[in-house]
Amino acid sequence: MPLNTPQDRRLWGGMVAVYLADQLSKLAVLRFIGPWDEREVIAGFFKLVHWGNTGAAWSLFTGNNGLLALVSVAALVVLYLTRERFEPRSLTGQVALGLIFGGILGNLTDRLRVGHVIDFLRFYLVRRGDGAEVGFPAFNVADSAICLGVALLLLRSLRQELKPRSGPALTGPI
């Protein structure tokens, strides 16, 4: 991985920061919260949990940990080889790719080390009447980083599309 320019160093530095934040937070979960245990932080809204996910987002493709690990490696390789397309010389591109690379590596490490992705952030509401929890699937730092990185790339792309383009001035009747 080249670190020849300040931009490269920022991209890879961001990746390492996300990866470390993800792995350190998951080590804390492994140490302090038992498997399938929960710790209520804000009653009726937020819990720290220790859930394993052998699938992808929202537990899609559950039970396919090995295949999803291969998909992660393929995604990293493709993103690395095509990173110039994402304008890594711009600050937004550097941050976005750092977030995505760090997030993919964090979840890939879980898949290889413990056989599933460790999810631990659970936001929910309690439904009136039956008291059932209705909420967002549990997620982790890596998931957040990937989503934020993709959102930054999409916003950057949208901004580029909405930019007025300069061209030759129109003259004469239309």
mmCIF file of the C-alpha atoms, coordinates in Angstrom:
data_MODEL
# 
_entry.id   MODEL 
# 
loop_
_atom_site.group_PDB 
_atom_site.id 
_atom_site.type_symbol 
_atom_site.label_atom_id 
_atom_site.label_alt_id 
_atom_site.label_comp_id 
_atom_site.label_asym_id 
_atom_site.label_entity_id 
_atom_site.label_seq_id 
_atom_site.pdbx_PDB_ins_code 
_atom_site.Cartn_x 
_atom_site.Cartn_y 
_atom_site.Cartn_z 
_atom_site.occupancy 
_atom_site.B_iso_or_equiv 
_atom_site.pdbx_formal_charge 
_atom_site.auth_seq_id 
_atom_site.auth_comp_id 
_atom_site.auth_asym_id 
_atom_site.auth_atom_id 
_atom_site.pdbx_PDB_model_num 
ATOM 1   C CA . MET A 1 1   ? 0.000   0.000   0.000   1.00 0.00 ? 1   MET A CA 1 
ATOM 2   C CA . PRO A 1 2   ? 1.593   3.244   -1.064  1.00 0.00 ? 2   PRO A CA 1 
ATOM 3   C CA . LEU A 1 3   ? 2.055   5.971   1.530   1.00 0.00 ? 3   LEU A CA 1 
ATOM 4   C CA . ASN A 1 4   ? 3.825   8.389   -0.781  1.00 0.00 ? 4   ASN A CA 1 
ATOM 5   C CA . THR A 1 5   ? 1.561   11.401  -0.352  1.00 0.00 ? 5   THR A CA 1 
ATOM 6   C CA . PRO A 1 6   ? -0.254  13.098  2.529   1.00 0.00 ? 6   PRO A CA 1 
ATOM 7   C CA . GLN A 1 7   ? -3.515  12.014  0.877   1.00 0.00 ? 7   GLN A CA 1 
ATOM 8   C CA . ASP A 1 8   ? -2.435  8.355   0.920   1.00 0.00 ? 8   ASP A CA 1 
ATOM 9   C CA . ARG A 1 9   ? -1.395  8.651   4.555   1.00 0.00 ? 9   ARG A CA 1 
ATOM 10  C CA . ARG A 1 10  ? -4.771  10.168  5.484   1.00 0.00 ? 10  ARG A CA 1 
ATOM 11  C CA . LEU A 1 11  ? -6.674  7.414   3.662   1.00 0.00 ? 11  LEU A CA 1 
ATOM 12  C CA . TRP A 1 12  ? -4.688  4.595   5.282   1.00 0.00 ? 12  TRP A CA 1 
ATOM 13  C CA . GLY A 1 13  ? -4.583  6.404   8.632   1.00 0.00 ? 13  GLY A CA 1 
ATOM 14  C CA . GLY A 1 14  ? -8.376  6.644   8.575   1.00 0.00 ? 14  GLY A CA 1 
ATOM 15  C CA . MET A 1 15  ? -8.598  2.956   7.757   1.00 0.00 ? 15  MET A CA 1 
ATOM 16  C CA . VAL A 1 16  ? -6.358  2.050   10.691  1.00 0.00 ? 16  VAL A CA 1 
ATOM 17  C CA . ALA A 1 17  ? -8.287  4.366   13.065  1.00 0.00 ? 17  ALA A CA 1 
ATOM 18  C CA . VAL A 1 18  ? -11.626 2.777   12.127  1.00 0.00 ? 18  VAL A CA 1 
ATOM 19  C CA . TYR A 1 19  ? -10.182 -0.723  12.353  1.00 0.00 ? 19  TYR A CA 1 
ATOM 20  C CA . LEU A 1 20  ? -8.704  -0.100  15.817  1.00 0.00 ? 20  LEU A CA 1 
ATOM 21  C CA . ALA A 1 21  ? -11.887 1.566   17.129  1.00 0.00 ? 21  ALA A CA 1 
ATOM 22  C CA . ASP A 1 22  ? -13.942 -1.355  15.826  1.00 0.00 ? 22  ASP A CA 1 
ATOM 23  C CA . GLN A 1 23  ? -11.713 -4.090  17.196  1.00 0.00 ? 23  GLN A CA 1 
ATOM 24  C CA . LEU A 1 24  ? -11.154 -2.436  20.586  1.00 0.00 ? 24  LEU A CA 1 
ATOM 25  C CA . SER A 1 25  ? -14.904 -1.913  21.049  1.00 0.00 ? 25  SER A CA 1 
ATOM 26  C CA . LYS A 1 26  ? -15.547 -5.555  20.154  1.00 0.00 ? 26  LYS A CA 1 
ATOM 27  C CA . LEU A 1 27  ? -12.845 -6.745  22.564  1.00 0.00 ? 27  LEU A CA 1 
ATOM 28  C CA . ALA A 1 28  ? -14.636 -4.795  25.313  1.00 0.00 ? 28  ALA A CA 1 
ATOM 29  C CA . VAL A 1 29  ? -17.918 -6.484  24.376  1.00 0.00 ? 29  VAL A CA 1 
ATOM 30  C CA . LEU A 1 30  ? -16.253 -9.921  24.448  1.00 0.00 ? 30  LEU A CA 1 
ATOM 31  C CA . ARG A 1 31  ? -14.801 -9.157  27.855  1.00 0.00 ? 31  ARG A CA 1 
ATOM 32  C CA . PHE A 1 32  ? -17.762 -7.515  29.599  1.00 0.00 ? 32  PHE A CA 1 
ATOM 33  C CA . ILE A 1 33  ? -20.943 -8.846  27.961  1.00 0.00 ? 33  ILE A CA 1 
ATOM 34  C CA . GLY A 1 34  ? -21.712 -12.550 27.661  1.00 0.00 ? 34  GLY A CA 1 
ATOM 35  C CA . PRO A 1 35  ? -22.959 -14.022 24.382  1.00 0.00 ? 35  PRO A CA 1 
ATOM 36  C CA . TRP A 1 36  ? -26.595 -13.004 23.727  1.00 0.00 ? 36  TRP A CA 1 
ATOM 37  C CA . ASP A 1 37  ? -26.519 -10.866 26.891  1.00 0.00 ? 37  ASP A CA 1 
ATOM 38  C CA . GLU A 1 38  ? -27.781 -7.284  27.010  1.00 0.00 ? 38  GLU A CA 1 
ATOM 39  C CA . ARG A 1 39  ? -27.000 -4.171  29.073  1.00 0.00 ? 39  ARG A CA 1 
ATOM 40  C CA . GLU A 1 40  ? -29.664 -1.492  29.053  1.00 0.00 ? 40  GLU A CA 1 
ATOM 41  C CA . VAL A 1 41  ? -28.091 1.965   28.672  1.00 0.00 ? 41  VAL A CA 1 
ATOM 42  C CA . ILE A 1 42  ? -31.165 4.134   27.997  1.00 0.00 ? 42  ILE A CA 1 
ATOM 43  C CA . ALA A 1 43  ? -34.384 2.385   29.025  1.00 0.00 ? 43  ALA A CA 1 
ATOM 44  C CA . GLY A 1 44  ? -36.711 1.799   26.096  1.00 0.00 ? 44  GLY A CA 1 
ATOM 45  C CA . PHE A 1 45  ? -34.209 3.149   23.553  1.00 0.00 ? 45  PHE A CA 1 
ATOM 46  C CA . PHE A 1 46  ? -30.603 1.830   23.626  1.00 0.00 ? 46  PHE A CA 1 
ATOM 47  C CA . LYS A 1 47  ? -28.832 -1.328  24.768  1.00 0.00 ? 47  LYS A CA 1 
ATOM 48  C CA . LEU A 1 48  ? -25.364 -2.754  24.504  1.00 0.00 ? 48  LEU A CA 1 
ATOM 49  C CA . VAL A 1 49  ? -25.734 -6.351  23.376  1.00 0.00 ? 49  VAL A CA 1 
ATOM 50  C CA . HIS A 1 50  ? -23.428 -9.187  22.390  1.00 0.00 ? 50  HIS A CA 1 
ATOM 51  C CA . TRP A 1 51  ? -24.940 -10.754 19.308  1.00 0.00 ? 51  TRP A CA 1 
ATOM 52  C CA . GLY A 1 52  ? -23.183 -12.807 16.645  1.00 0.00 ? 52  GLY A CA 1 
ATOM 53  C CA . ASN A 1 53  ? -24.129 -12.418 12.991  1.00 0.00 ? 53  ASN A CA 1 
ATOM 54  C CA . THR A 1 54  ? -23.016 -15.021 10.445  1.00 0.00 ? 54  THR A CA 1 
ATOM 55  C CA . GLY A 1 55  ? -24.910 -13.130 7.742   1.00 0.00 ? 55  GLY A CA 1 
ATOM 56  C CA . ALA A 1 56  ? -24.664 -9.685  6.210   1.00 0.00 ? 56  ALA A CA 1 
ATOM 57  C CA . ALA A 1 57  ? -26.615 -6.514  7.010   1.00 0.00 ? 57  ALA A CA 1 
ATOM 58  C CA . TRP A 1 58  ? -29.904 -7.177  8.822   1.00 0.00 ? 58  TRP A CA 1 
ATOM 59  C CA . SER A 1 59  ? -28.817 -10.827 9.099   1.00 0.00 ? 59  SER A CA 1 
ATOM 60  C CA . LEU A 1 60  ? -29.372 -11.414 5.384   1.00 0.00 ? 60  LEU A CA 1 
ATOM 61  C CA . PHE A 1 61  ? -27.668 -14.599 4.188   1.00 0.00 ? 61  PHE A CA 1 
ATOM 62  C CA . THR A 1 62  ? -27.384 -15.954 7.754   1.00 0.00 ? 62  THR A CA 1 
ATOM 63  C CA . GLY A 1 63  ? -25.142 -18.989 8.030   1.00 0.00 ? 63  GLY A CA 1 
ATOM 64  C CA . ASN A 1 64  ? -22.872 -17.973 5.158   1.00 0.00 ? 64  ASN A CA 1 
ATOM 65  C CA . ASN A 1 65  ? -19.934 -16.643 7.159   1.00 0.00 ? 65  ASN A CA 1 
ATOM 66  C CA . GLY A 1 66  ? -17.265 -18.261 4.944   1.00 0.00 ? 66  GLY A CA 1 
ATOM 67  C CA . LEU A 1 67  ? -18.824 -17.031 1.719   1.00 0.00 ? 67  LEU A CA 1 
ATOM 68  C CA . LEU A 1 68  ? -19.258 -13.537 3.158   1.00 0.00 ? 68  LEU A CA 1 
ATOM 69  C CA . ALA A 1 69  ? -15.604 -13.537 4.242   1.00 0.00 ? 69  ALA A CA 1 
ATOM 70  C CA . LEU A 1 70  ? -14.635 -14.267 0.621   1.00 0.00 ? 70  LEU A CA 1 
ATOM 71  C CA . VAL A 1 71  ? -16.963 -11.499 -0.590  1.00 0.00 ? 71  VAL A CA 1 
ATOM 72  C CA . SER A 1 72  ? -15.259 -9.129  1.874   1.00 0.00 ? 72  SER A CA 1 
ATOM 73  C CA . VAL A 1 73  ? -11.815 -10.006 0.538   1.00 0.00 ? 73  VAL A CA 1 
ATOM 74  C CA . ALA A 1 74  ? -13.046 -9.574  -3.045  1.00 0.00 ? 74  ALA A CA 1 
ATOM 75  C CA . ALA A 1 75  ? -14.595 -6.193  -2.149  1.00 0.00 ? 75  ALA A CA 1 
ATOM 76  C CA . LEU A 1 76  ? -11.336 -5.018  -0.585  1.00 0.00 ? 76  LEU A CA 1 
ATOM 77  C CA . VAL A 1 77  ? -9.335  -6.073  -3.645  1.00 0.00 ? 77  VAL A CA 1 
ATOM 78  C CA . VAL A 1 78  ? -11.759 -4.457  -6.109  1.00 0.00 ? 78  VAL A CA 1 
ATOM 79  C CA . LEU A 1 79  ? -11.985 -1.240  -4.069  1.00 0.00 ? 79  LEU A CA 1 
ATOM 80  C CA . TYR A 1 80  ? -8.219  -1.073  -3.750  1.00 0.00 ? 80  TYR A CA 1 
ATOM 81  C CA . LEU A 1 81  ? -7.665  -1.620  -7.481  1.00 0.00 ? 81  LEU A CA 1 
ATOM 82  C CA . THR A 1 82  ? -10.348 0.916   -8.447  1.00 0.00 ? 82  THR A CA 1 
ATOM 83  C CA . ARG A 1 83  ? -9.732  3.467   -5.670  1.00 0.00 ? 83  ARG A CA 1 
ATOM 84  C CA . GLU A 1 84  ? -8.712  6.171   -8.159  1.00 0.00 ? 84  GLU A CA 1 
ATOM 85  C CA . ARG A 1 85  ? -12.303 6.196   -9.450  1.00 0.00 ? 85  ARG A CA 1 
ATOM 86  C CA . PHE A 1 86  ? -13.437 7.407   -6.020  1.00 0.00 ? 86  PHE A CA 1 
ATOM 87  C CA . GLU A 1 87  ? -11.230 10.513  -6.190  1.00 0.00 ? 87  GLU A CA 1 
ATOM 88  C CA . PRO A 1 88  ? -8.967  9.623   -3.266  1.00 0.00 ? 88  PRO A CA 1 
ATOM 89  C CA . ARG A 1 89  ? -7.074  12.889  -3.780  1.00 0.00 ? 89  ARG A CA 1 
ATOM 90  C CA . SER A 1 90  ? -10.071 14.788  -2.369  1.00 0.00 ? 90  SER A CA 1 
ATOM 91  C CA . LEU A 1 91  ? -10.514 14.916  1.394   1.00 0.00 ? 91  LEU A CA 1 
ATOM 92  C CA . THR A 1 92  ? -14.019 13.465  1.083   1.00 0.00 ? 92  THR A CA 1 
ATOM 93  C CA . GLY A 1 93  ? -12.733 10.574  -1.033  1.00 0.00 ? 93  GLY A CA 1 
ATOM 94  C CA . GLN A 1 94  ? -9.900  9.873   1.420   1.00 0.00 ? 94  GLN A CA 1 
ATOM 95  C CA . VAL A 1 95  ? -12.239 9.856   4.416   1.00 0.00 ? 95  VAL A CA 1 
ATOM 96  C CA . ALA A 1 96  ? -14.868 7.754   2.623   1.00 0.00 ? 96  ALA A CA 1 
ATOM 97  C CA . LEU A 1 97  ? -12.406 5.095   1.463   1.00 0.00 ? 97  LEU A CA 1 
ATOM 98  C CA . GLY A 1 98  ? -10.700 5.012   4.867   1.00 0.00 ? 98  GLY A CA 1 
ATOM 99  C CA . LEU A 1 99  ? -14.071 4.410   6.539   1.00 0.00 ? 99  LEU A CA 1 
ATOM 100 C CA . ILE A 1 100 ? -15.045 1.688   4.063   1.00 0.00 ? 100 ILE A CA 1 
ATOM 101 C CA . PHE A 1 101 ? -11.687 -0.130  4.101   1.00 0.00 ? 101 PHE A CA 1 
ATOM 102 C CA . GLY A 1 102 ? -11.482 0.007   7.910   1.00 0.00 ? 102 GLY A CA 1 
ATOM 103 C CA . GLY A 1 103 ? -15.057 -1.226  8.299   1.00 0.00 ? 103 GLY A CA 1 
ATOM 104 C CA . ILE A 1 104 ? -14.686 -4.122  5.876   1.00 0.00 ? 104 ILE A CA 1 
ATOM 105 C CA . LEU A 1 105 ? -11.425 -5.174  7.559   1.00 0.00 ? 105 LEU A CA 1 
ATOM 106 C CA . GLY A 1 106 ? -13.016 -4.980  11.011  1.00 0.00 ? 106 GLY A CA 1 
ATOM 107 C CA . ASN A 1 107 ? -15.910 -7.262  10.127  1.00 0.00 ? 107 ASN A CA 1 
ATOM 108 C CA . LEU A 1 108 ? -13.640 -9.573  8.112   1.00 0.00 ? 108 LEU A CA 1 
ATOM 109 C CA . THR A 1 109 ? -11.394 -9.952  11.159  1.00 0.00 ? 109 THR A CA 1 
ATOM 110 C CA . ASP A 1 110 ? -14.422 -11.044 13.219  1.00 0.00 ? 110 ASP A CA 1 
ATOM 111 C CA . ARG A 1 111 ? -15.488 -13.558 10.588  1.00 0.00 ? 111 ARG A CA 1 
ATOM 112 C CA . LEU A 1 112 ? -12.020 -15.119 10.552  1.00 0.00 ? 112 LEU A CA 1 
ATOM 113 C CA . ARG A 1 113 ? -11.267 -14.838 14.291  1.00 0.00 ? 113 ARG A CA 1 
ATOM 114 C CA . VAL A 1 114 ? -14.587 -15.786 15.943  1.00 0.00 ? 114 VAL A CA 1 
ATOM 115 C CA . GLY A 1 115 ? -16.668 -17.172 13.065  1.00 0.00 ? 115 GLY A CA 1 
ATOM 116 C CA . HIS A 1 116 ? -19.229 -14.344 13.000  1.00 0.00 ? 116 HIS A CA 1 
ATOM 117 C CA . VAL A 1 117 ? -19.478 -10.566 13.123  1.00 0.00 ? 117 VAL A CA 1 
ATOM 118 C CA . ILE A 1 118 ? -19.890 -9.164  16.634  1.00 0.00 ? 118 ILE A CA 1 
ATOM 119 C CA . ASP A 1 119 ? -22.781 -6.695  16.798  1.00 0.00 ? 119 ASP A CA 1 
ATOM 120 C CA . PHE A 1 120 ? -23.340 -4.716  19.976  1.00 0.00 ? 120 PHE A CA 1 
ATOM 121 C CA . LEU A 1 121 ? -25.216 -1.429  19.411  1.00 0.00 ? 121 LEU A CA 1 
ATOM 122 C CA . ARG A 1 122 ? -29.008 -1.882  19.640  1.00 0.00 ? 122 ARG A CA 1 
ATOM 123 C CA . PHE A 1 123 ? -31.465 1.004   19.233  1.00 0.00 ? 123 PHE A CA 1 
ATOM 124 C CA . TYR A 1 124 ? -35.136 0.234   19.770  1.00 0.00 ? 124 TYR A CA 1 
ATOM 125 C CA . LEU A 1 125 ? -38.499 1.477   21.024  1.00 0.00 ? 125 LEU A CA 1 
ATOM 126 C CA . VAL A 1 126 ? -40.996 -0.372  23.197  1.00 0.00 ? 126 VAL A CA 1 
ATOM 127 C CA . ARG A 1 127 ? -44.351 -0.835  21.507  1.00 0.00 ? 127 ARG A CA 1 
ATOM 128 C CA . ARG A 1 128 ? -47.377 0.268   23.489  1.00 0.00 ? 128 ARG A CA 1 
ATOM 129 C CA . GLY A 1 129 ? -49.818 -2.455  24.320  1.00 0.00 ? 129 GLY A CA 1 
ATOM 130 C CA . ASP A 1 130 ? -47.694 -5.583  24.239  1.00 0.00 ? 130 ASP A CA 1 
ATOM 131 C CA . GLY A 1 131 ? -44.340 -4.074  25.306  1.00 0.00 ? 131 GLY A CA 1 
ATOM 132 C CA . ALA A 1 132 ? -42.482 -5.693  22.413  1.00 0.00 ? 132 ALA A CA 1 
ATOM 133 C CA . GLU A 1 133 ? -39.215 -4.145  21.264  1.00 0.00 ? 133 GLU A CA 1 
ATOM 134 C CA . VAL A 1 134 ? -39.293 -2.676  17.786  1.00 0.00 ? 134 VAL A CA 1 
ATOM 135 C CA . GLY A 1 135 ? -35.969 -1.486  16.551  1.00 0.00 ? 135 GLY A CA 1 
ATOM 136 C CA . PHE A 1 136 ? -33.040 -1.304  14.273  1.00 0.00 ? 136 PHE A CA 1 
ATOM 137 C CA . PRO A 1 137 ? -30.937 -4.464  13.956  1.00 0.00 ? 137 PRO A CA 1 
ATOM 138 C CA . ALA A 1 138 ? -27.861 -4.500  16.188  1.00 0.00 ? 138 ALA A CA 1 
ATOM 139 C CA . PHE A 1 139 ? -24.719 -3.186  14.516  1.00 0.00 ? 139 PHE A CA 1 
ATOM 140 C CA . ASN A 1 140 ? -21.120 -2.208  15.306  1.00 0.00 ? 140 ASN A CA 1 
ATOM 141 C CA . VAL A 1 141 ? -18.458 0.436   14.605  1.00 0.00 ? 141 VAL A CA 1 
ATOM 142 C CA . ALA A 1 142 ? -17.405 -1.259  11.346  1.00 0.00 ? 142 ALA A CA 1 
ATOM 143 C CA . ASP A 1 143 ? -20.984 -1.286  10.042  1.00 0.00 ? 143 ASP A CA 1 
ATOM 144 C CA . SER A 1 144 ? -21.350 2.400   10.895  1.00 0.00 ? 144 SER A CA 1 
ATOM 145 C CA . ALA A 1 145 ? -18.082 3.255   9.157   1.00 0.00 ? 145 ALA A CA 1 
ATOM 146 C CA . ILE A 1 146 ? -19.051 1.393   5.976   1.00 0.00 ? 146 ILE A CA 1 
ATOM 147 C CA . CYS A 1 147 ? -22.461 3.090   5.831   1.00 0.00 ? 147 CYS A CA 1 
ATOM 148 C CA . LEU A 1 148 ? -20.971 6.518   6.481   1.00 0.00 ? 148 LEU A CA 1 
ATOM 149 C CA . GLY A 1 149 ? -18.239 5.971   3.862   1.00 0.00 ? 149 GLY A CA 1 
ATOM 150 C CA . VAL A 1 150 ? -20.740 4.882   1.218   1.00 0.00 ? 150 VAL A CA 1 
ATOM 151 C CA . ALA A 1 151 ? -23.007 7.835   2.097   1.00 0.00 ? 151 ALA A CA 1 
ATOM 152 C CA . LEU A 1 152 ? -20.067 10.245  1.672   1.00 0.00 ? 152 LEU A CA 1 
ATOM 153 C CA . LEU A 1 153 ? -19.267 8.783   -1.753  1.00 0.00 ? 153 LEU A CA 1 
ATOM 154 C CA . LEU A 1 154 ? -22.915 9.044   -2.788  1.00 0.00 ? 154 LEU A CA 1 
ATOM 155 C CA . LEU A 1 155 ? -23.174 12.649  -1.581  1.00 0.00 ? 155 LEU A CA 1 
ATOM 156 C CA . ARG A 1 156 ? -19.956 13.548  -3.363  1.00 0.00 ? 156 ARG A CA 1 
ATOM 157 C CA . SER A 1 157 ? -21.234 11.941  -6.543  1.00 0.00 ? 157 SER A CA 1 
ATOM 158 C CA . LEU A 1 158 ? -24.556 13.751  -6.242  1.00 0.00 ? 158 LEU A CA 1 
ATOM 159 C CA . ARG A 1 159 ? -22.773 17.054  -5.670  1.00 0.00 ? 159 ARG A CA 1 
ATOM 160 C CA . GLN A 1 160 ? -20.714 16.491  -8.813  1.00 0.00 ? 160 GLN A CA 1 
ATOM 161 C CA . GLU A 1 161 ? -23.865 15.720  -10.808 1.00 0.00 ? 161 GLU A CA 1 
ATOM 162 C CA . LEU A 1 162 ? -25.614 18.869  -9.580  1.00 0.00 ? 162 LEU A CA 1 
ATOM 163 C CA . LYS A 1 163 ? -22.649 21.149  -10.297 1.00 0.00 ? 163 LYS A CA 1 
ATOM 164 C CA . PRO A 1 164 ? -23.364 23.592  -13.121 1.00 0.00 ? 164 PRO A CA 1 
ATOM 165 C CA . ARG A 1 165 ? -21.282 22.674  -16.105 1.00 0.00 ? 165 ARG A CA 1 
ATOM 166 C CA . SER A 1 166 ? -19.581 25.368  -18.075 1.00 0.00 ? 166 SER A CA 1 
ATOM 167 C CA . GLY A 1 167 ? -19.773 25.067  -21.790 1.00 0.00 ? 167 GLY A CA 1 
ATOM 168 C CA . PRO A 1 168 ? -19.872 27.225  -24.857 1.00 0.00 ? 168 PRO A CA 1 
ATOM 169 C CA . ALA A 1 169 ? -22.311 30.099  -24.614 1.00 0.00 ? 169 ALA A CA 1 
ATOM 170 C CA . LEU A 1 170 ? -25.415 29.713  -26.713 1.00 0.00 ? 170 LEU A CA 1 
ATOM 171 C CA . THR A 1 171 ? -25.854 32.372  -29.332 1.00 0.00 ? 171 THR A CA 1 
ATOM 172 C CA . GLY A 1 172 ? -28.635 33.067  -31.731 1.00 0.00 ? 172 GLY A CA 1 
ATOM 173 C CA . PRO A 1 173 ? -32.229 31.869  -31.613 1.00 0.00 ? 173 PRO A CA 1 
ATOM 174 C CA . ILE A 1 174 ? -33.044 28.592  -29.934 1.00 0.00 ? 174 ILE A CA 1 
# 
